[in-house]
Amino acid sequence: MKRVSYKKVRKIQPNYFEYTGVHTIDPVEMQLFVYNEKGFEEYKKVSFDRVEKELQDELQKNDVKWLNIHGLHNVDLIKKTGEFIGLEPYMVSDILNTSKRSKTEELDQILFFSIKSILPGEDNKHVHVEQISFVLKDNLLVSFQEKKSDFFTHIRERIKTHSGVVRKKQNDYLLYLLLDAVMENFYITIEYYEDGIERLLVKSKASDDPSVLVEIEHYRENLNFLKRSILPLRDALYNLKSEQDNQAFNSIEPANYTFFTRLHQKAIEILEQIEYDLNTLDSASSFYFSSQSHRMNEIMKVLTVVSVIFMPLTFIVGVYGMNFKHMPELDNPYGYYVVIGFMAVLAIGMAWYFKYKKWF
């Protein structure tokens, strides 16, 4: 799947409703959970009319309701859902526009949160990117996913089996669990790339193949993409947790702010790990170039030694190659052998001296 890039996604005007993602094949499905401490109800592949009926049921007024929507390409359905829960038009536009940065915002008792989910692709050249948005209002939590995935399967099982405290708490705790599940994908992606980075680090020390540099750049590009994705999430979580004192976000209970503080700490840990991996790639790249420079220096050293050895030999050959009539050595019957022997001794002696000095 082609990686979604912020720069390559076509920008749209505010309050203009158009899905800008790439997941348009599967039909849009809606799933509804209604639960409290005593029990739960699950509705799969429900229609909007059924959702509207369940959410307006007075008997379930105090129950926590989680509406999960798989698919955003049915723009009319997303608009209708937004109008039903009281979203501003620009919020609906932000849900559909996948080029938006991660953000958090509260308006008229509605808490809006968007996040990027990133998983590694089949190779180190691509990553799978999905924008997931959350809307928190009263006892309702709505999650908008671009496609069907299993990010939240374990949370559904916790609701069904009454594991943990999820059914004892309100929808703000459910939001924390969903955000935590999405952030786990960052750890999975980083771990996947770290395996490749370790391999590249070893390869850069043992190989002079230029493809090593190409792989290093691919990993660096993907890690920088992860960094650009997690930075706005860190800022959004910081804005959320920093409002604990004045309780600006009325949708979150004061006792649950500590959970969002944990998410902020996770975002910081992810950024620190990305920085460490980027530094490791820089080290691999530097080691590769240093190895190439060292190899080139060794080659030049050998060539220089050979050139220096042949310089005096060339000089002797040049002297006796002059066409003067009177050269005493030319009349000596052993002159040739003497000169050849002297040149051999000279070459061997220079080679031994250079080796003794450890110049090669």
mmCIF file of C-alpha atoms in Angstrom:
data_model
loop_
_atom_site.group_PDB
_atom_site.id
_atom_site.type_symbol
_atom_site.label_atom_id
_atom_site.label_comp_id
_atom_site.label_asym_id
_atom_site.label_seq_id
_atom_site.Cartn_x
_atom_site.Cartn_y
_atom_site.Cartn_z
ATOM 1 C CA MET A 1 0.000 0.000 0.000
ATOM 2 C CA LYS A 2 1.319 3.398 -0.912
ATOM 3 C CA ARG A 3 2.440 5.520 1.970
ATOM 4 C CA VAL A 4 0.240 8.506 2.660
ATOM 5 C CA SER A 5 2.288 11.687 2.821
ATOM 6 C CA TYR A 6 1.126 15.010 4.203
ATOM 7 C CA LYS A 7 2.546 16.835 1.190
ATOM 8 C CA LYS A 8 0.970 14.547 -1.382
ATOM 9 C CA VAL A 9 -2.571 14.692 -0.019
ATOM 10 C CA ARG A 10 -4.676 17.286 -1.783
ATOM 11 C CA LYS A 11 -5.690 20.092 0.531
ATOM 12 C CA ILE A 12 -9.373 20.979 0.778
ATOM 13 C CA GLN A 13 -11.216 24.042 1.972
ATOM 14 C CA PRO A 14 -12.630 24.212 5.512
ATOM 15 C CA ASN A 15 -16.207 22.899 5.878
ATOM 16 C CA TYR A 16 -15.858 21.172 2.491
ATOM 17 C CA PHE A 17 -16.757 17.513 2.951
ATOM 18 C CA GLU A 18 -14.592 15.129 0.965
ATOM 19 C CA TYR A 19 -12.719 12.025 2.040
ATOM 20 C CA THR A 20 -9.077 12.455 1.076
ATOM 21 C CA GLY A 21 -7.816 8.974 2.038
ATOM 22 C CA VAL A 22 -7.240 5.866 -0.047
ATOM 23 C CA HIS A 23 -9.389 3.248 1.709
ATOM 24 C CA THR A 24 -12.519 3.168 -0.444
ATOM 25 C CA ILE A 25 -13.033 -0.511 -1.306
ATOM 26 C CA ASP A 26 -14.799 -2.024 1.710
ATOM 27 C CA PRO A 27 -18.309 -0.821 2.605
ATOM 28 C CA VAL A 28 -18.779 1.466 5.586
ATOM 29 C CA GLU A 29 -19.934 -0.417 8.688
ATOM 30 C CA MET A 30 -21.161 0.770 12.076
ATOM 31 C CA GLN A 31 -20.746 -1.100 15.329
ATOM 32 C CA LEU A 32 -22.368 -0.096 18.618
ATOM 33 C CA PHE A 33 -21.555 -1.121 22.177
ATOM 34 C CA VAL A 34 -23.867 -0.165 25.039
ATOM 35 C CA TYR A 35 -22.665 -1.213 28.459
ATOM 36 C CA ASN A 36 -22.624 -0.576 32.176
ATOM 37 C CA GLU A 37 -21.203 -2.443 35.145
ATOM 38 C CA LYS A 38 -23.996 -5.010 35.064
ATOM 39 C CA GLY A 39 -24.026 -5.932 31.394
ATOM 40 C CA PHE A 40 -23.533 -4.971 27.754
ATOM 41 C CA GLU A 41 -25.163 -5.080 24.363
ATOM 42 C CA GLU A 42 -23.343 -5.306 21.043
ATOM 43 C CA TYR A 43 -24.813 -4.339 17.680
ATOM 44 C CA LYS A 44 -22.854 -5.278 14.560
ATOM 45 C CA LYS A 45 -23.361 -3.797 11.109
ATOM 46 C CA VAL A 46 -26.200 -1.629 12.348
ATOM 47 C CA SER A 47 -27.960 1.016 10.301
ATOM 48 C CA PHE A 48 -27.921 4.677 11.176
ATOM 49 C CA ASP A 49 -31.604 4.550 12.113
ATOM 50 C CA ARG A 50 -30.952 1.755 14.602
ATOM 51 C CA VAL A 51 -27.999 3.652 16.064
ATOM 52 C CA GLU A 52 -30.143 6.755 16.423
ATOM 53 C CA LYS A 53 -32.850 4.754 18.154
ATOM 54 C CA GLU A 54 -30.439 3.114 20.630
ATOM 55 C CA LEU A 55 -28.691 6.363 21.481
ATOM 56 C CA GLN A 56 -32.020 8.085 22.207
ATOM 57 C CA ASP A 57 -33.348 5.237 24.361
ATOM 58 C CA GLU A 58 -34.176 6.716 27.773
ATOM 59 C CA LEU A 59 -33.671 3.339 29.445
ATOM 60 C CA GLN A 60 -30.012 3.491 28.416
ATOM 61 C CA LYS A 61 -29.504 7.138 29.223
ATOM 62 C CA ASN A 62 -26.798 6.521 31.836
ATOM 63 C CA ASP A 63 -25.074 3.654 29.999
ATOM 64 C CA VAL A 64 -21.785 4.132 28.180
ATOM 65 C CA LYS A 65 -22.225 3.989 24.413
ATOM 66 C CA TRP A 66 -19.390 3.335 21.970
ATOM 67 C CA LEU A 67 -20.133 3.790 18.287
ATOM 68 C CA ASN A 68 -17.342 2.599 16.020
ATOM 69 C CA ILE A 69 -17.456 3.439 12.303
ATOM 70 C CA HIS A 70 -15.278 1.524 9.831
ATOM 71 C CA GLY A 71 -14.774 3.541 6.650
ATOM 72 C CA LEU A 72 -15.003 7.238 5.864
ATOM 73 C CA HIS A 73 -15.723 7.227 2.122
ATOM 74 C CA ASN A 74 -19.494 7.339 2.688
ATOM 75 C CA VAL A 75 -19.414 11.092 3.186
ATOM 76 C CA ASP A 76 -23.179 11.438 3.599
ATOM 77 C CA LEU A 77 -23.199 8.941 6.474
ATOM 78 C CA ILE A 78 -20.322 10.699 8.213
ATOM 79 C CA LYS A 79 -22.079 14.063 7.792
ATOM 80 C CA LYS A 80 -25.330 12.632 9.133
ATOM 81 C CA THR A 81 -23.524 11.133 12.138
ATOM 82 C CA GLY A 82 -21.765 14.417 12.817
ATOM 83 C CA GLU A 83 -24.994 16.369 12.697
ATOM 84 C CA PHE A 84 -26.694 13.875 15.004
ATOM 85 C CA ILE A 85 -24.054 14.165 17.737
ATOM 86 C CA GLY A 86 -23.749 17.950 17.290
ATOM 87 C CA LEU A 87 -20.354 18.269 15.624
ATOM 88 C CA GLU A 88 -19.390 21.540 14.005
ATOM 89 C CA PRO A 89 -18.991 21.303 10.200
ATOM 90 C CA TYR A 90 -15.246 21.930 10.388
ATOM 91 C CA MET A 91 -14.878 18.964 12.759
ATOM 92 C CA VAL A 92 -16.626 16.705 10.266
ATOM 93 C CA SER A 93 -14.299 18.081 7.603
ATOM 94 C CA ASP A 94 -11.291 17.287 9.808
ATOM 95 C CA ILE A 95 -12.504 13.696 10.202
ATOM 96 C CA LEU A 96 -12.695 13.273 6.435
ATOM 97 C CA ASN A 97 -9.466 15.115 5.659
ATOM 98 C CA THR A 98 -6.703 12.623 6.470
ATOM 99 C CA SER A 99 -3.937 15.179 5.896
ATOM 100 C CA LYS A 100 -4.716 16.923 9.182
ATOM 101 C CA ARG A 101 -2.282 16.740 12.069
ATOM 102 C CA SER A 102 -3.189 15.006 15.316
ATOM 103 C CA LYS A 103 -5.131 17.403 17.491
ATOM 104 C CA THR A 104 -7.454 17.720 20.458
ATOM 105 C CA GLU A 105 -10.215 20.283 20.882
ATOM 106 C CA GLU A 106 -13.242 20.809 23.103
ATOM 107 C CA LEU A 107 -16.270 22.787 21.980
ATOM 108 C CA ASP A 108 -19.725 22.876 23.558
ATOM 109 C CA GLN A 109 -19.176 19.802 25.766
ATOM 110 C CA ILE A 110 -17.725 17.867 22.831
ATOM 111 C CA LEU A 111 -14.145 16.598 23.001
ATOM 112 C CA PHE A 112 -12.647 15.949 19.568
ATOM 113 C CA PHE A 113 -9.447 13.951 19.206
ATOM 114 C CA SER A 114 -7.625 12.755 16.076
ATOM 115 C CA ILE A 115 -4.576 10.512 15.849
ATOM 116 C CA LYS A 116 -2.481 8.757 13.212
ATOM 117 C CA SER A 117 -2.137 4.993 13.432
ATOM 118 C CA ILE A 118 1.081 3.766 11.790
ATOM 119 C CA LEU A 119 2.147 0.194 11.101
ATOM 120 C CA PRO A 120 5.106 -1.133 9.073
ATOM 121 C CA GLY A 121 4.561 -2.237 5.500
ATOM 122 C CA GLU A 122 5.760 -5.399 3.820
ATOM 123 C CA ASP A 123 9.213 -3.872 3.339
ATOM 124 C CA ASN A 124 11.203 -1.047 4.862
ATOM 125 C CA LYS A 125 10.174 1.410 2.142
ATOM 126 C CA HIS A 126 6.571 2.021 3.177
ATOM 127 C CA VAL A 127 4.374 2.412 6.220
ATOM 128 C CA HIS A 128 0.631 1.969 6.571
ATOM 129 C CA VAL A 129 -1.027 5.161 7.788
ATOM 130 C CA GLU A 130 -4.594 5.478 9.032
ATOM 131 C CA GLN A 131 -6.264 8.469 10.623
ATOM 132 C CA ILE A 132 -8.548 7.684 13.546
ATOM 133 C CA SER A 133 -10.798 10.328 15.098
ATOM 134 C CA PHE A 134 -12.674 10.249 18.387
ATOM 135 C CA VAL A 135 -15.624 12.296 19.608
ATOM 136 C CA LEU A 136 -16.526 12.335 23.285
ATOM 137 C CA LYS A 137 -19.910 13.697 24.332
ATOM 138 C CA ASP A 138 -21.902 12.931 27.480
ATOM 139 C CA ASN A 139 -21.904 9.115 27.744
ATOM 140 C CA LEU A 140 -21.170 8.625 24.060
ATOM 141 C CA LEU A 141 -17.837 7.903 22.390
ATOM 142 C CA VAL A 142 -17.672 7.779 18.585
ATOM 143 C CA SER A 143 -14.578 6.458 16.828
ATOM 144 C CA PHE A 144 -14.036 7.007 13.102
ATOM 145 C CA GLN A 145 -11.654 4.588 11.357
ATOM 146 C CA GLU A 146 -10.618 4.713 7.718
ATOM 147 C CA LYS A 147 -10.824 0.934 7.373
ATOM 148 C CA LYS A 148 -11.671 -2.179 9.321
ATOM 149 C CA SER A 149 -8.863 -3.289 11.612
ATOM 150 C CA ASP A 150 -8.265 -5.212 14.813
ATOM 151 C CA PHE A 151 -6.739 -2.412 16.891
ATOM 152 C CA PHE A 152 -9.557 -2.514 19.437
ATOM 153 C CA THR A 153 -10.381 -6.234 19.517
ATOM 154 C CA HIS A 154 -8.876 -6.744 22.976
ATOM 155 C CA ILE A 155 -10.880 -3.771 24.298
ATOM 156 C CA ARG A 156 -14.100 -5.282 22.996
ATOM 157 C CA GLU A 157 -13.196 -8.531 24.741
ATOM 158 C CA ARG A 158 -12.577 -6.665 27.993
ATOM 159 C CA ILE A 159 -16.044 -5.128 27.726
ATOM 160 C CA LYS A 160 -17.653 -8.487 26.967
ATOM 161 C CA THR A 161 -15.843 -10.405 29.707
ATOM 162 C CA HIS A 162 -15.970 -7.587 32.270
ATOM 163 C CA SER A 163 -12.173 -7.641 32.594
ATOM 164 C CA GLY A 164 -10.520 -4.772 34.419
ATOM 165 C CA VAL A 165 -12.396 -1.607 35.286
ATOM 166 C CA VAL A 166 -13.565 -0.571 31.826
ATOM 167 C CA ARG A 167 -17.247 -1.283 32.585
ATOM 168 C CA LYS A 168 -16.968 0.488 35.927
ATOM 169 C CA LYS A 169 -15.792 3.737 34.366
ATOM 170 C CA GLN A 170 -17.199 6.221 31.875
ATOM 171 C CA ASN A 171 -16.384 6.836 28.233
ATOM 172 C CA ASP A 172 -13.354 9.026 28.999
ATOM 173 C CA TYR A 173 -11.577 5.918 30.319
ATOM 174 C CA LEU A 174 -12.657 4.083 27.166
ATOM 175 C CA LEU A 175 -11.084 6.901 25.131
ATOM 176 C CA TYR A 176 -7.852 6.378 27.046
ATOM 177 C CA LEU A 177 -7.887 2.662 26.214
ATOM 178 C CA LEU A 178 -8.500 3.327 22.512
ATOM 179 C CA LEU A 179 -5.725 5.924 22.311
ATOM 180 C CA ASP A 180 -3.370 3.582 24.145
ATOM 181 C CA ALA A 181 -4.169 0.792 21.663
ATOM 182 C CA VAL A 182 -3.379 3.061 18.713
ATOM 183 C CA MET A 183 -0.123 4.218 20.289
ATOM 184 C CA GLU A 184 0.966 0.595 20.684
ATOM 185 C CA ASN A 185 1.217 0.513 16.885
ATOM 186 C CA PHE A 186 4.065 3.009 17.119
ATOM 187 C CA TYR A 187 5.980 0.609 19.360
ATOM 188 C CA ILE A 188 5.324 -2.239 16.918
ATOM 189 C CA THR A 189 6.564 -0.126 14.016
ATOM 190 C CA ILE A 190 9.673 1.062 15.838
ATOM 191 C CA GLU A 191 10.527 -2.482 16.950
ATOM 192 C CA TYR A 192 10.134 -3.671 13.357
ATOM 193 C CA TYR A 193 12.503 -1.005 12.062
ATOM 194 C CA GLU A 194 15.018 -1.524 14.870
ATOM 195 C CA ASP A 195 15.546 -5.105 13.718
ATOM 196 C CA GLY A 196 16.423 -3.782 10.261
ATOM 197 C CA ILE A 197 18.608 -1.036 11.713
ATOM 198 C CA GLU A 198 20.680 -3.562 13.668
ATOM 199 C CA ARG A 199 21.147 -5.564 10.480
ATOM 200 C CA LEU A 200 22.178 -2.426 8.609
ATOM 201 C CA LEU A 201 24.655 -1.471 11.327
ATOM 202 C CA VAL A 202 26.401 -4.835 10.958
ATOM 203 C CA LYS A 203 26.218 -4.669 7.173
ATOM 204 C CA SER A 204 27.736 -1.178 7.061
ATOM 205 C CA LYS A 205 30.810 -2.510 8.881
ATOM 206 C CA ALA A 206 31.312 -5.491 6.602
ATOM 207 C CA SER A 207 30.176 -4.402 3.160
ATOM 208 C CA ASP A 208 31.153 -1.690 0.723
ATOM 209 C CA ASP A 209 27.976 -2.154 -1.334
ATOM 210 C CA PRO A 210 26.391 1.272 -2.108
ATOM 211 C CA SER A 211 22.931 -0.282 -1.579
ATOM 212 C CA VAL A 212 23.636 -0.039 2.160
ATOM 213 C CA LEU A 213 23.337 3.740 1.928
ATOM 214 C CA VAL A 214 20.065 3.414 0.011
ATOM 215 C CA GLU A 215 18.619 1.212 2.773
ATOM 216 C CA ILE A 216 19.839 3.623 5.451
ATOM 217 C CA GLU A 217 18.054 6.498 3.718
ATOM 218 C CA HIS A 218 14.833 4.474 3.478
ATOM 219 C CA TYR A 219 14.902 3.771 7.200
ATOM 220 C CA ARG A 220 15.763 7.374 7.997
ATOM 221 C CA GLU A 221 12.875 8.618 5.859
ATOM 222 C CA ASN A 222 10.368 6.311 7.584
ATOM 223 C CA LEU A 223 11.609 7.190 11.065
ATOM 224 C CA ASN A 224 11.336 10.897 10.282
ATOM 225 C CA PHE A 225 7.793 10.233 9.101
ATOM 226 C CA LEU A 226 7.054 8.557 12.438
ATOM 227 C CA LYS A 227 8.547 11.529 14.216
ATOM 228 C CA ARG A 228 6.378 13.979 12.290
ATOM 229 C CA SER A 229 3.342 11.881 13.213
ATOM 230 C CA ILE A 230 4.061 11.554 16.933
ATOM 231 C CA LEU A 231 5.079 15.190 17.551
ATOM 232 C CA PRO A 232 1.567 16.669 17.141
ATOM 233 C CA LEU A 233 0.162 13.760 19.160
ATOM 234 C CA ARG A 234 2.550 14.575 21.981
ATOM 235 C CA ASP A 235 1.450 18.215 21.843
ATOM 236 C CA ALA A 236 -2.231 17.229 21.809
ATOM 237 C CA LEU A 237 -1.776 14.968 24.822
ATOM 238 C CA TYR A 238 0.179 17.689 26.593
ATOM 239 C CA ASN A 239 -2.680 20.146 26.022
ATOM 240 C CA LEU A 240 -5.074 17.546 27.380
ATOM 241 C CA LYS A 241 -3.148 16.674 30.531
ATOM 242 C CA SER A 242 -2.059 20.253 31.234
ATOM 243 C CA GLU A 243 -5.686 21.328 31.619
ATOM 244 C CA GLN A 244 -6.083 19.218 34.740
ATOM 245 C CA ASP A 245 -5.810 22.192 37.081
ATOM 246 C CA ASN A 246 -8.551 24.320 35.554
ATOM 247 C CA GLN A 247 -10.490 21.290 34.253
ATOM 248 C CA ALA A 248 -11.090 22.912 30.892
ATOM 249 C CA PHE A 249 -12.099 19.563 29.389
ATOM 250 C CA ASN A 250 -15.385 18.841 31.121
ATOM 251 C CA SER A 251 -15.747 15.548 29.259
ATOM 252 C CA ILE A 252 -12.942 14.016 31.328
ATOM 253 C CA GLU A 253 -13.305 13.206 34.993
ATOM 254 C CA PRO A 254 -10.534 14.714 37.153
ATOM 255 C CA ALA A 255 -9.536 11.277 38.457
ATOM 256 C CA ASN A 256 -8.866 10.063 34.891
ATOM 257 C CA TYR A 257 -6.401 12.790 33.892
ATOM 258 C CA THR A 258 -3.608 10.598 35.203
ATOM 259 C CA PHE A 259 -4.295 8.080 32.433
ATOM 260 C CA PHE A 260 -3.815 10.718 29.752
ATOM 261 C CA THR A 261 -0.621 11.783 31.503
ATOM 262 C CA ARG A 262 0.606 8.234 30.948
ATOM 263 C CA LEU A 263 -0.149 8.559 27.244
ATOM 264 C CA HIS A 264 1.848 11.784 27.128
ATOM 265 C CA GLN A 265 4.789 9.995 28.758
ATOM 266 C CA LYS A 266 4.457 7.231 26.174
ATOM 267 C CA ALA A 267 4.618 9.781 23.375
ATOM 268 C CA ILE A 268 7.819 11.199 24.871
ATOM 269 C CA GLU A 269 9.309 7.694 25.144
ATOM 270 C CA ILE A 270 8.446 6.997 21.499
ATOM 271 C CA LEU A 271 10.111 10.250 20.401
ATOM 272 C CA GLU A 272 13.222 9.450 22.432
ATOM 273 C CA GLN A 273 13.437 5.994 20.874
ATOM 274 C CA ILE A 274 13.013 7.448 17.381
ATOM 275 C CA GLU A 275 15.818 9.931 18.072
ATOM 276 C CA TYR A 276 18.029 7.090 19.290
ATOM 277 C CA ASP A 277 17.308 5.067 16.141
ATOM 278 C CA LEU A 278 18.016 8.076 13.927
ATOM 279 C CA ASN A 279 21.343 8.550 15.697
ATOM 280 C CA THR A 280 22.084 4.866 15.142
ATOM 281 C CA LEU A 281 21.419 5.308 11.429
ATOM 282 C CA ASP A 282 23.735 8.319 11.408
ATOM 283 C CA SER A 283 26.386 6.153 13.067
ATOM 284 C CA ALA A 284 25.895 3.427 10.461
ATOM 285 C CA SER A 285 26.171 5.972 7.669
ATOM 286 C CA SER A 286 29.283 7.561 9.202
ATOM 287 C CA PHE A 287 30.884 4.172 9.752
ATOM 288 C CA TYR A 288 30.184 3.241 6.129
ATOM 289 C CA PHE A 289 31.860 6.402 4.849
ATOM 290 C CA SER A 290 34.729 6.018 7.299
ATOM 291 C CA SER A 291 35.219 2.444 6.150
ATOM 292 C CA GLN A 292 35.233 3.562 2.539
ATOM 293 C CA SER A 293 37.729 6.327 3.310
ATOM 294 C CA HIS A 294 39.941 3.901 5.227
ATOM 295 C CA ARG A 295 39.817 1.410 2.363
ATOM 296 C CA MET A 296 40.693 4.155 -0.109
ATOM 297 C CA ASN A 297 43.571 5.292 2.102
ATOM 298 C CA GLU A 298 44.923 1.743 2.234
ATOM 299 C CA ILE A 299 44.788 1.504 -1.548
ATOM 300 C CA MET A 300 46.493 4.879 -1.949
ATOM 301 C CA LYS A 301 49.143 3.853 0.594
ATOM 302 C CA VAL A 302 50.037 0.726 -1.396
ATOM 303 C CA LEU A 303 50.108 2.654 -4.662
ATOM 304 C CA THR A 304 52.291 5.359 -3.091
ATOM 305 C CA VAL A 305 54.771 2.778 -1.754
ATOM 306 C CA VAL A 306 54.990 1.134 -5.162
ATOM 307 C CA SER A 307 55.504 4.539 -6.815
ATOM 308 C CA VAL A 308 58.227 5.527 -4.335
ATOM 309 C CA ILE A 309 60.066 2.214 -4.868
ATOM 310 C CA PHE A 310 60.031 2.653 -8.626
ATOM 311 C CA MET A 311 61.118 6.302 -8.575
ATOM 312 C CA PRO A 312 64.879 5.611 -8.000
ATOM 313 C CA LEU A 313 64.704 2.624 -10.340
ATOM 314 C CA THR A 314 63.215 4.828 -13.022
ATOM 315 C CA PHE A 315 65.941 7.394 -12.376
ATOM 316 C CA ILE A 316 68.706 4.776 -12.855
ATOM 317 C CA VAL A 317 67.091 3.465 -16.025
ATOM 318 C CA GLY A 318 66.795 7.045 -17.269
ATOM 319 C CA VAL A 319 70.484 7.765 -16.606
ATOM 320 C CA TYR A 320 71.694 4.715 -18.497
ATOM 321 C CA GLY A 321 69.217 5.335 -21.225
ATOM 322 C CA MET A 322 70.990 8.539 -22.266
ATOM 323 C CA ASN A 323 72.743 8.333 -25.634
ATOM 324 C CA PHE A 324 76.140 9.718 -24.647
ATOM 325 C CA LYS A 325 79.103 8.217 -26.493
ATOM 326 C CA HIS A 326 81.435 7.981 -23.511
ATOM 327 C CA MET A 327 79.843 6.165 -20.577
ATOM 328 C CA PRO A 328 82.428 3.958 -18.792
ATOM 329 C CA GLU A 329 79.859 1.532 -17.398
ATOM 330 C CA LEU A 330 78.646 0.632 -20.873
ATOM 331 C CA ASP A 331 81.996 -0.937 -21.742
ATOM 332 C CA ASN A 332 82.091 -3.088 -18.609
ATOM 333 C CA PRO A 333 81.099 -6.670 -19.499
ATOM 334 C CA TYR A 334 79.378 -7.066 -16.075
ATOM 335 C CA GLY A 335 77.839 -3.587 -16.007
ATOM 336 C CA TYR A 336 74.353 -4.780 -16.852
ATOM 337 C CA TYR A 337 74.287 -7.403 -14.106
ATOM 338 C CA VAL A 338 75.717 -5.000 -11.580
ATOM 339 C CA VAL A 339 73.059 -2.375 -12.268
ATOM 340 C CA ILE A 340 70.256 -4.951 -12.226
ATOM 341 C CA GLY A 341 71.516 -6.361 -8.954
ATOM 342 C CA PHE A 342 71.860 -2.913 -7.435
ATOM 343 C CA MET A 343 68.318 -2.027 -8.498
ATOM 344 C CA ALA A 344 66.961 -5.279 -6.949
ATOM 345 C CA VAL A 345 68.769 -4.644 -3.676
ATOM 346 C CA LEU A 346 67.577 -1.058 -3.641
ATOM 347 C CA ALA A 347 63.934 -2.084 -4.249
ATOM 348 C CA ILE A 348 64.039 -4.833 -1.595
ATOM 349 C CA GLY A 349 65.749 -2.544 0.882
ATOM 350 C CA MET A 350 63.171 0.216 0.435
ATOM 351 C CA ALA A 351 60.315 -2.274 0.733
ATOM 352 C CA TRP A 352 61.823 -3.673 3.982
ATOM 353 C CA TYR A 353 62.298 -0.164 5.370
ATOM 354 C CA PHE A 354 58.690 0.818 4.636
ATOM 355 C CA LYS A 355 57.464 -2.398 6.218
ATOM 356 C CA TYR A 356 59.695 -1.798 9.246
ATOM 357 C CA LYS A 357 58.122 1.660 9.634
ATOM 358 C CA LYS A 358 54.663 0.055 9.256
ATOM 359 C CA TRP A 359 53.794 2.352 6.414
ATOM 360 C CA PHE A 360 51.923 -0.471 4.700
#
